[in-house]
């Protein structure tokens, strides 16, 4: 492979995304290939800004997270990802990385999705590579499965892919962010014991949950229905699919041995509040990722009522209203504009 010269520092931004049809299980751990497709909504102001500079004098990658040196596990994961970029560019140069999340990393708001999407874009551009979006998405997947979806804005589908090298396991956009004025209201709940990471939890679920086969089959049905509901922008159709996908993902994980339980009492209370909203005529639908927080999909006009209802739930510590947002993008520096 011909050697490409590193460019100057590049800064990129990516929004996080919330899956409406969940990804939960890998068919290949080394290449991070998902067992099924998934479908998500990229959010506007919750995300990650990352600057990458390849430095010919550096002996090691230096990774800063929110202004301080990142911990060993974080550095190792980012360095392994940078190795993929170096391999593709054909050089060994170490990098300086500064990354900032617009929500606390520990809040459990899928910062790995926006984090690896921003890192994929900033690192490839800083390495002098300009990958087409589908290739960038497949690369981001190597960092975190959900990151593949944050390359694109609005409603996004991630393909399972069929190829063994994973080149077709990438995302594509279904509907741009301004095409449908939905909202996602995030209810942060008090954290219990430190929960298990998604990679380990998926692996344990796939190996030990008797419900895993049913999960794979039902996800294929959910995907085709959710795709159709998004095409006609039908919230009353999409919402129940999203809620059942999340509950089935957690049911499948609960069936693992030892069982995986991400919820706390406030998670259940927030789910109850969403059911109460629906009983009173508000089209609101819950989803939950690998953590105790509840995210509620609703229409723009109902977002304030949904947020107020979630704020009244005992154990909900904070709420955030997010809108559909754009895909990952390079942020021009003052030098670029000069
Ligand atoms: O991208 P990962 O490996 O952190 O896994 C994401 C898992 C879920 O957030 C629970 C579901 C999803 O599709 O985003």
Short mmCIF file of C-alpha atoms and ligand atoms in Angstrom, two decimals:
data_model
loop_
_atom_site.label_atom_id
_atom_site.label_comp_id
_atom_site.label_asym_id
_atom_site.label_seq_id
_atom_site.Cartn_x
_atom_site.Cartn_y
_atom_site.Cartn_z
CA UNK A 1 0.00 0.00 0.00
CA UNK A 2 1.38 3.44 -0.88
CA UNK A 3 2.24 5.68 2.02
CA UNK A 4 0.07 8.73 2.64
CA UNK A 5 1.50 11.80 4.39
CA UNK A 6 -0.31 12.87 7.58
CA UNK A 7 -2.10 16.19 7.19
CA UNK A 8 -2.35 18.87 9.93
CA UNK A 9 -4.70 18.57 12.93
CA UNK A 10 -8.33 17.88 12.09
CA UNK A 11 -11.34 18.42 14.37
CA UNK A 12 -14.59 16.55 13.82
CA UNK A 13 -17.94 16.48 15.56
CA UNK A 14 -20.46 13.62 15.73
CA UNK A 15 -23.83 13.41 17.45
CA UNK A 16 -24.75 10.38 19.47
CA UNK A 17 -27.58 8.18 18.27
CA UNK A 18 -30.28 6.21 20.00
CA UNK A 19 -31.29 2.87 18.49
CA UNK A 20 -35.01 2.39 17.86
CA UNK A 21 -34.37 -1.18 16.70
CA UNK A 22 -31.52 -2.34 18.90
CA UNK A 23 -28.22 -3.94 18.06
CA UNK A 24 -27.47 -6.61 20.66
CA UNK A 25 -25.10 -9.38 19.60
CA UNK A 26 -22.13 -9.86 17.30
CA UNK A 27 -21.53 -12.48 14.63
CA UNK A 28 -17.78 -11.74 14.62
CA UNK A 29 -16.08 -10.17 17.64
CA UNK A 30 -12.74 -9.41 15.95
CA UNK A 31 -14.29 -7.39 13.12
CA UNK A 32 -17.18 -6.21 15.31
CA UNK A 33 -19.79 -7.53 12.89
CA UNK A 34 -23.38 -7.31 14.17
CA UNK A 35 -25.63 -10.37 14.28
CA UNK A 36 -28.53 -8.26 12.96
CA UNK A 37 -29.13 -4.86 11.44
CA UNK A 38 -30.30 -1.96 13.63
CA UNK A 39 -32.01 1.37 13.18
CA UNK A 40 -31.47 4.65 15.00
CA UNK A 41 -31.97 8.38 15.32
CA UNK A 42 -28.91 10.64 15.40
CA UNK A 43 -29.29 13.49 17.90
CA UNK A 44 -28.38 17.15 17.54
CA UNK A 45 -26.54 18.61 20.53
CA UNK A 46 -25.46 15.48 22.42
CA UNK A 47 -22.17 14.38 20.94
CA UNK A 48 -18.41 14.37 20.79
CA UNK A 49 -15.82 16.80 19.39
CA UNK A 50 -12.45 15.23 18.63
CA UNK A 51 -9.18 16.68 17.35
CA UNK A 52 -6.49 14.36 15.95
CA UNK A 53 -2.94 15.30 15.04
CA UNK A 54 -0.37 12.74 13.92
CA UNK A 55 2.95 13.77 15.43
CA UNK A 56 6.14 12.31 13.86
CA UNK A 57 8.10 13.07 17.10
CA UNK A 58 5.73 11.24 19.46
CA UNK A 59 6.57 7.76 20.77
CA UNK A 60 3.05 6.92 21.92
CA UNK A 61 -0.51 7.97 21.27
CA UNK A 62 -1.61 10.60 23.79
CA UNK A 63 -5.36 10.55 24.38
CA UNK A 64 -7.12 13.27 26.36
CA UNK A 65 -10.75 12.98 27.40
CA UNK A 66 -12.61 16.08 28.59
CA UNK A 67 -9.32 17.90 29.28
CA UNK A 68 -7.46 15.17 31.22
CA UNK A 69 -5.42 12.12 30.22
CA UNK A 70 -7.84 9.27 29.59
CA UNK A 71 -7.65 6.06 31.64
CA UNK A 72 -5.70 3.02 30.39
CA UNK A 73 -8.71 1.10 29.04
CA UNK A 74 -9.94 4.12 27.10
CA UNK A 75 -6.43 4.83 25.70
CA UNK A 76 -5.92 1.22 24.65
CA UNK A 77 -9.25 1.11 22.82
CA UNK A 78 -8.58 4.44 21.04
CA UNK A 79 -5.01 3.36 20.12
CA UNK A 80 -6.23 0.07 18.68
CA UNK A 81 -8.66 2.05 16.56
CA UNK A 82 -5.90 4.46 15.46
CA UNK A 83 -3.87 1.39 14.40
CA UNK A 84 -6.58 0.60 11.84
CA UNK A 85 -6.31 4.13 10.45
CA UNK A 86 -2.48 3.92 10.39
CA UNK A 87 -2.68 0.56 8.63
CA UNK A 88 -4.96 2.03 5.96
CA UNK A 89 -2.74 5.11 5.53
CA UNK A 90 0.45 3.04 5.50
CA UNK A 91 2.36 4.83 8.26
CA UNK A 92 3.19 4.23 11.93
CA UNK A 93 3.07 7.80 13.24
CA UNK A 94 1.57 8.20 16.74
CA UNK A 95 -1.24 10.65 17.37
CA UNK A 96 -2.38 13.28 19.81
CA UNK A 97 -6.11 13.06 20.40
CA UNK A 98 -8.29 15.48 22.30
CA UNK A 99 -11.87 14.45 22.75
CA UNK A 100 -14.76 16.15 24.54
CA UNK A 101 -18.26 14.90 25.15
CA UNK A 102 -21.11 17.39 25.35
CA UNK A 103 -22.69 15.17 28.02
CA UNK A 104 -20.74 13.53 30.85
CA UNK A 105 -19.06 10.32 29.60
CA UNK A 106 -20.34 8.48 32.65
CA UNK A 107 -23.96 9.50 32.02
CA UNK A 108 -24.43 6.40 29.89
CA UNK A 109 -25.65 8.28 26.85
CA UNK A 110 -23.93 6.22 24.19
CA UNK A 111 -20.78 8.37 24.13
CA UNK A 112 -18.96 5.50 22.38
CA UNK A 113 -21.25 5.99 19.36
CA UNK A 114 -20.44 9.68 18.89
CA UNK A 115 -16.88 9.14 20.18
CA UNK A 116 -15.81 6.57 17.59
CA UNK A 117 -17.70 8.34 14.78
CA UNK A 118 -15.85 11.61 15.55
CA UNK A 119 -12.54 9.76 15.98
CA UNK A 120 -12.99 7.88 12.68
CA UNK A 121 -13.62 11.09 10.76
CA UNK A 122 -10.93 13.23 12.46
CA UNK A 123 -8.27 10.49 12.36
CA UNK A 124 -8.79 9.51 8.72
CA UNK A 125 -8.73 13.15 7.57
CA UNK A 126 -5.69 13.90 9.74
CA UNK A 127 -4.02 10.85 8.17
CA UNK A 128 -4.65 12.29 4.70
CA UNK A 129 -7.45 9.82 3.87
CA UNK A 130 -10.83 10.92 2.53
CA UNK A 131 -13.10 7.87 2.84
CA UNK A 132 -16.57 7.69 1.27
CA UNK A 133 -19.30 7.78 4.00
CA UNK A 134 -20.09 4.04 3.77
CA UNK A 135 -16.41 3.14 4.25
CA UNK A 136 -16.09 5.61 7.10
CA UNK A 137 -19.16 4.02 8.71
CA UNK A 138 -17.66 0.51 8.39
CA UNK A 139 -14.44 1.82 9.94
CA UNK A 140 -16.31 3.51 12.84
CA UNK A 141 -18.02 0.13 13.46
CA UNK A 142 -14.63 -1.34 14.36
CA UNK A 143 -14.52 1.07 17.34
CA UNK A 144 -18.12 0.55 18.43
CA UNK A 145 -21.02 -1.05 16.56
CA UNK A 146 -23.36 1.86 17.21
CA UNK A 147 -20.74 4.40 16.00
CA UNK A 148 -21.29 3.24 12.41
CA UNK A 149 -24.73 4.89 12.58
CA UNK A 150 -23.49 8.27 13.89
CA UNK A 151 -21.67 8.95 10.61
CA UNK A 152 -25.11 9.83 9.21
CA UNK A 153 -27.78 12.25 10.42
CA UNK A 154 -31.50 11.73 11.08
CA UNK A 155 -32.97 8.24 10.86
CA UNK A 156 -30.27 5.71 9.98
CA UNK A 157 -30.21 1.98 9.28
CA UNK A 158 -27.20 -0.20 9.98
CA UNK A 159 -26.92 -3.23 7.70
CA UNK A 160 -25.92 -6.58 9.15
CA UNK A 161 -23.91 -7.16 5.97
CA UNK A 162 -23.10 -10.51 4.42
CA UNK A 163 -19.40 -10.24 3.57
CA UNK A 164 -16.82 -11.87 5.82
CA UNK A 165 -14.53 -8.83 5.68
CA UNK A 166 -17.36 -6.60 6.99
CA UNK A 167 -17.15 -4.06 4.16
CA UNK A 168 -20.95 -4.11 3.78
CA UNK A 169 -21.65 -3.96 7.53
CA UNK A 170 -22.16 -0.22 7.47
CA UNK A 171 -24.96 2.29 7.93
CA UNK A 172 -26.96 4.36 5.46
CA UNK A 173 -29.38 7.26 6.00
CA UNK A 174 -33.15 6.67 5.78
CA UNK A 175 -34.55 10.15 6.43
CA UNK A 176 -32.64 13.45 6.88
CA UNK A 177 -32.84 15.21 10.27
CA UNK A 178 -35.18 18.00 9.13
CA UNK A 179 -37.66 15.64 7.44
CA UNK A 180 -39.63 14.66 10.56
CA UNK A 181 -39.97 16.78 13.72
CA UNK A 182 -39.78 14.09 16.38
CA UNK A 183 -38.09 14.59 19.74
CA UNK A 184 -36.21 12.31 22.07
CA UNK A 185 -36.61 13.16 25.76
CA UNK A 186 -33.84 11.63 27.87
CA UNK A 187 -34.59 10.88 31.54
CA UNK A 188 -31.37 10.33 33.51
CA UNK A 189 -31.95 8.09 36.49
CA UNK A 190 -29.79 7.57 39.55
CA UNK A 191 -27.07 5.06 38.89
CA UNK A 192 -26.90 1.86 40.83
CA UNK A 193 -23.92 -0.49 40.81
CA UNK A 194 -21.54 -0.09 37.88
CA UNK A 195 -23.19 -1.85 34.97
CA UNK A 196 -21.55 -4.32 32.61
CA UNK A 197 -20.22 -2.96 29.28
CA UNK A 198 -22.12 -3.70 26.09
CA UNK A 199 -19.43 -5.94 24.50
CA UNK A 200 -19.24 -8.31 27.45
CA UNK A 201 -23.00 -8.22 27.95
CA UNK A 202 -23.73 -9.02 24.30
CA UNK A 203 -21.26 -11.89 24.37
CA UNK A 204 -22.78 -13.36 27.54
CA UNK A 205 -26.31 -12.94 26.16
CA UNK A 206 -25.42 -14.66 22.87
CA UNK A 207 -23.70 -17.55 24.69
CA UNK A 208 -26.15 -18.16 27.50
CA UNK A 209 -29.58 -16.60 26.96
CA UNK A 210 -32.14 -19.15 25.76
CA UNK A 211 -34.03 -16.21 24.22
CA UNK A 212 -31.19 -15.12 21.91
CA UNK A 213 -32.48 -17.00 18.83
CA UNK A 214 -35.91 -15.39 19.27
CA UNK A 215 -34.26 -12.00 19.63
CA UNK A 216 -32.46 -12.39 16.29
CA UNK A 217 -35.65 -13.47 14.49
CA UNK A 218 -37.83 -10.72 15.98
CA UNK A 219 -35.26 -8.02 15.19
CA UNK A 220 -35.49 -8.82 11.49
CA UNK A 221 -39.26 -8.27 11.63
CA UNK A 222 -38.87 -5.06 13.67
CA UNK A 223 -36.37 -3.70 11.16
CA UNK A 224 -38.59 -4.07 8.13
CA UNK A 225 -41.61 -2.65 9.98
CA UNK A 226 -39.65 0.29 11.43
CA UNK A 227 -38.24 1.09 7.98
CA UNK A 228 -41.79 1.19 6.57
CA UNK A 229 -43.08 3.33 9.49
CA UNK A 230 -40.25 5.84 9.00
CA UNK A 231 -40.91 6.05 5.26
CA UNK A 232 -44.45 7.30 5.99
CA UNK A 233 -43.42 9.20 9.19
CA UNK A 234 -45.98 7.34 11.31
CA UNK A 235 -45.10 7.78 15.00
CA UNK A 236 -47.99 5.60 16.23
CA UNK A 237 -46.53 2.78 14.13
CA UNK A 238 -42.81 3.36 14.81
CA UNK A 239 -43.13 4.03 18.55
CA UNK A 240 -44.48 0.61 19.63
CA UNK A 241 -41.84 -1.13 17.48
CA UNK A 242 -39.09 0.87 19.22
CA UNK A 243 -40.48 0.15 22.68
CA UNK A 244 -40.84 -3.58 22.07
CA UNK A 245 -37.35 -3.82 20.53
CA UNK A 246 -35.84 -2.26 23.67
CA UNK A 247 -37.88 -4.41 26.05
CA UNK A 248 -37.02 -7.58 24.12
CA UNK A 249 -33.32 -6.67 24.16
CA UNK A 250 -33.48 -6.33 27.94
CA UNK A 251 -35.59 -9.49 28.28
CA UNK A 252 -32.96 -11.37 26.29
CA UNK A 253 -30.15 -9.97 28.48
CA UNK A 254 -32.15 -10.82 31.63
CA UNK A 255 -32.22 -14.38 30.36
CA UNK A 256 -28.41 -14.58 30.31
CA UNK A 257 -26.49 -16.58 32.91
CA UNK A 258 -25.60 -14.81 35.15
CA UNK A 259 -28.48 -12.45 34.33
CA UNK A 260 -27.84 -8.90 33.11
CA UNK A 261 -30.09 -6.28 34.68
CA UNK A 262 -29.48 -2.63 33.75
CA UNK A 263 -32.57 -1.13 35.34
CA UNK A 264 -33.14 0.56 38.68
CA UNK A 265 -36.47 1.49 40.32
CA UNK A 266 -36.53 4.86 38.52
CA UNK A 267 -36.14 3.08 35.15
CA UNK A 268 -39.34 1.12 35.84
CA UNK A 269 -41.12 4.20 37.21
CA UNK A 270 -40.20 6.15 34.05
CA UNK A 271 -41.56 3.32 31.89
CA UNK A 272 -44.79 3.51 33.91
CA UNK A 273 -44.94 7.28 33.37
CA UNK A 274 -44.65 6.74 29.60
CA UNK A 275 -47.53 4.26 29.73
CA UNK A 276 -49.52 6.84 31.73
CA UNK A 277 -48.82 9.47 29.07
CA UNK A 278 -50.08 7.13 26.37
CA UNK A 279 -53.22 6.36 28.40
CA UNK A 280 -53.92 10.09 28.44
CA UNK A 281 -53.55 10.34 24.66
CA UNK A 282 -49.90 11.43 24.29
CA UNK A 283 -47.96 9.47 21.65
CA UNK A 284 -44.80 8.73 23.67
CA UNK A 285 -42.67 5.58 23.47
CA UNK A 286 -39.75 4.48 25.62
CA UNK A 287 -36.41 2.96 24.76
CA UNK A 288 -33.55 1.90 27.06
CA UNK A 289 -29.91 1.12 26.20
CA UNK A 290 -27.20 -0.67 28.19
CA UNK A 291 -27.87 1.43 31.28
CA UNK A 292 -30.67 2.62 33.57
CA UNK A 293 -31.74 5.76 31.65
CA UNK A 294 -35.00 6.02 29.73
CA UNK A 295 -35.30 7.81 26.38
CA UNK A 296 -38.72 8.74 25.12
CA UNK A 297 -39.64 9.24 21.48
CA UNK A 298 -42.48 11.71 20.88
CA UNK A 299 -43.70 14.46 18.55
CA UNK A 300 -42.34 18.01 18.79
CA UNK A 301 -45.64 19.35 20.17
CA UNK A 302 -45.64 16.83 23.06
CA UNK A 303 -41.99 17.18 24.12
CA UNK A 304 -42.69 19.68 26.93
CA UNK A 305 -45.47 17.52 28.43
CA UNK A 306 -43.31 14.39 28.19
CA UNK A 307 -40.38 16.16 29.85
CA UNK A 308 -42.62 17.49 32.65
CA UNK A 309 -44.05 14.00 33.29
CA UNK A 310 -40.56 12.45 33.44
CA UNK A 311 -39.32 15.17 35.81
CA UNK A 312 -42.04 14.16 38.26
CA UNK A 313 -40.79 10.54 38.36
CA UNK A 314 -39.01 9.76 41.67
CA UNK A 315 -35.35 8.96 40.92
CA UNK A 316 -35.19 10.87 37.63
CA UNK A 317 -32.31 13.28 38.26
CA UNK A 318 -32.28 15.25 35.01
CA UNK A 319 -33.97 15.45 31.63
CA UNK A 320 -32.67 16.52 28.22
CA UNK A 321 -34.75 17.15 25.09
CA UNK A 322 -32.92 16.34 21.85
CA UNK A 323 -33.91 16.71 18.20
CA UNK A 324 -32.79 14.80 15.11
CA UNK A 325 -29.30 15.96 14.23
CA UNK A 326 -26.81 15.92 11.35
CA UNK A 327 -24.15 13.34 10.56
CA UNK A 328 -20.51 13.55 11.55
CA UNK A 329 -18.68 16.55 10.09
CA UNK A 330 -15.26 18.16 10.06
CA UNK A 331 -15.23 21.46 11.91
CA UNK A 332 -13.26 24.04 9.92
CA UNK A 333 -10.39 25.62 11.86
CA UNK A 334 -9.61 29.36 11.59
CA UNK A 335 -6.61 28.43 9.35
CA UNK A 336 -8.95 26.60 6.93
CA UNK A 337 -11.07 29.72 6.62
CA UNK A 338 -8.12 32.11 6.15
O1 LIG B 1 -22.00 0.18 20.12
P1 LIG B 1 -21.97 -0.62 21.37
O2 LIG B 1 -21.04 -1.76 21.29
O3 LIG B 1 -21.76 0.24 22.58
O4 LIG B 1 -23.42 -1.28 21.56
C1 LIG B 1 -24.61 -0.52 21.59
C2 LIG B 1 -25.67 -1.28 22.26
C3 LIG B 1 -26.96 -0.52 22.49
O5 LIG B 1 -26.74 0.85 22.70
C4 LIG B 1 -27.63 -1.07 23.74
C5 LIG B 1 -27.95 -0.72 21.34
C6 LIG B 1 -27.68 0.06 20.09
O6 LIG B 1 -28.08 -0.43 19.02
O7 LIG B 1 -27.13 1.18 20.16
#
